[in-house]
Amino acid sequence: MKMKKIFVVGLILLSYIFIYTDHANAAGNNPGNLYYVKSGDSLEEIAVKFDTTVGDIKATNGLQTNLLFIGQKLKVPANYEVVAGDSLQKIAIAFNTTVETIKITNGLSSDALTVGQKMKISPKRMSIEGQHILMTREEFKEWLLNHKFSRKVNLIQQHHTWSPSYKHFKGGNHFSLLKGMENYHRQTMKWNNIAQNITTFPDGKIAVSRPFNVAPEGTIGWGANHAGIMIEHVGNFDQGFDVMTKEQKETIVYITALLCIKFGLTPSVDTITYHRWWDLRTGNRVLDNSQGAAVKTCPGTAFFGGNTTKSATQYFYPLVSNKMNEIWKQQ
């Protein structure tokens, strides 16, 4: 009986090893497509080292400048030799890329592989047009936590675009909307760039545009801008207009929580602010004491229960705090 138990356990363990090995061929033979920046590194030197270009490294990692910091994690191309049991799908998963990217990089016309075949595996590039980087929530988390910023940030601004609103969002026109806002801010408002650092969309996607190391612009004023990060949420969230989608609502809470974690902020009226709380003429914070002040309804009279400090404290900040706790537990 004892011998039988040992035999059964042995079979189970052996089966697990075979299954694990089959799925890990690519990972086990993976020389690594992550590079950790060392003292004295530059993008030019790293590009030469990995037979790529500065532009490709920036596009792959969503870098807004050429500045690097020690320990920063960069996705870079890797050389790979095919082993028995490999497939393009397995290799793509192991290297966090796509089958199509591997085929294009190596000029492959089919999915067929041969043992010993040598390939260059390029990381999946981020979705970028001009300065605008479009991401999912998880991509934004990885991007944010893998960057350092030289500017002190102690205030997260919440805005709605009012226009463009939901009727302008067609499901895949993120970049055209961003370019339209950028053009309006530059040409009509005479600002140096698009005003906001971050934009959220009805489908839950996130765009990073204005570099985080550059303070936002806009009518909210210097007091909120100089140490702020500006988030614009595509939509008109005044009562009776756009009803925020579940996806955008989750994204707004999630990225606000991530920004609080990144910059060491505790959700409150002093760290997460609404445009409505600032006088457009003076740039002073008036909170709910808006009588006689020039204020907007932004981010909307229906934004998470309203646009007052009471609604923010009751309905928005608790969601952000809970999400921060969830993220911490996942680390």
mmCIF file of N, CA, C and O in Angstrom, residues 10 48 85 96 111 135 176 237 259:
data_model
loop_
_atom_site.group_PDB
_atom_site.id
_atom_site.type_symbol
_atom_site.label_atom_id
_atom_site.label_comp_id
_atom_site.label_asym_id
_atom_site.label_seq_id
_atom_site.Cartn_x
_atom_site.Cartn_y
_atom_site.Cartn_z
ATOM 1 N N GLY A 10 4.421 9.970 -7.383
ATOM 2 C CA GLY A 10 5.479 10.159 -8.356
ATOM 3 C C GLY A 10 4.934 10.455 -9.735
ATOM 4 O O GLY A 10 5.440 11.312 -10.452
ATOM 5 N N VAL A 48 22.253 50.696 -28.902
ATOM 6 C CA VAL A 48 23.357 50.009 -29.588
ATOM 7 C C VAL A 48 23.542 48.612 -29.020
ATOM 8 O O VAL A 48 23.725 47.639 -29.767
ATOM 9 N N GLY A 85 9.150 21.813 -28.729
ATOM 10 C CA GLY A 85 7.900 22.141 -28.047
ATOM 11 C C GLY A 85 7.506 23.600 -28.152
ATOM 12 O O GLY A 85 6.421 23.980 -27.713
ATOM 13 N N ASN A 96 6.129 38.629 -23.613
ATOM 14 C CA ASN A 96 5.165 39.726 -23.550
ATOM 15 C C ASN A 96 5.112 40.506 -24.858
ATOM 16 O O ASN A 96 5.219 41.730 -24.894
ATOM 17 N N ASP A 111 3.634 30.167 -39.361
ATOM 18 C CA ASP A 111 3.860 29.955 -37.928
ATOM 19 C C ASP A 111 4.819 28.794 -37.665
ATOM 20 O O ASP A 111 5.111 28.480 -36.503
ATOM 21 N N MET A 135 -3.464 53.558 -23.406
ATOM 22 C CA MET A 135 -3.208 52.371 -22.591
ATOM 23 C C MET A 135 -4.480 51.808 -21.977
ATOM 24 O O MET A 135 -5.478 52.509 -21.841
ATOM 25 N N SER A 176 -7.874 60.834 -32.576
ATOM 26 C CA SER A 176 -8.408 62.011 -33.258
ATOM 27 C C SER A 176 -9.028 62.984 -32.259
ATOM 28 O O SER A 176 -8.917 64.210 -32.419
ATOM 29 N N PHE A 237 -20.637 65.449 -17.771
ATOM 30 C CA PHE A 237 -21.219 64.791 -16.608
ATOM 31 C C PHE A 237 -22.058 65.727 -15.745
ATOM 32 O O PHE A 237 -22.198 65.514 -14.531
ATOM 33 N N LEU A 259 -2.315 57.079 -8.786
ATOM 34 C CA LEU A 259 -1.593 58.354 -8.643
ATOM 35 C C LEU A 259 -1.385 58.691 -7.175
ATOM 36 O O LEU A 259 -0.317 59.214 -6.792
#
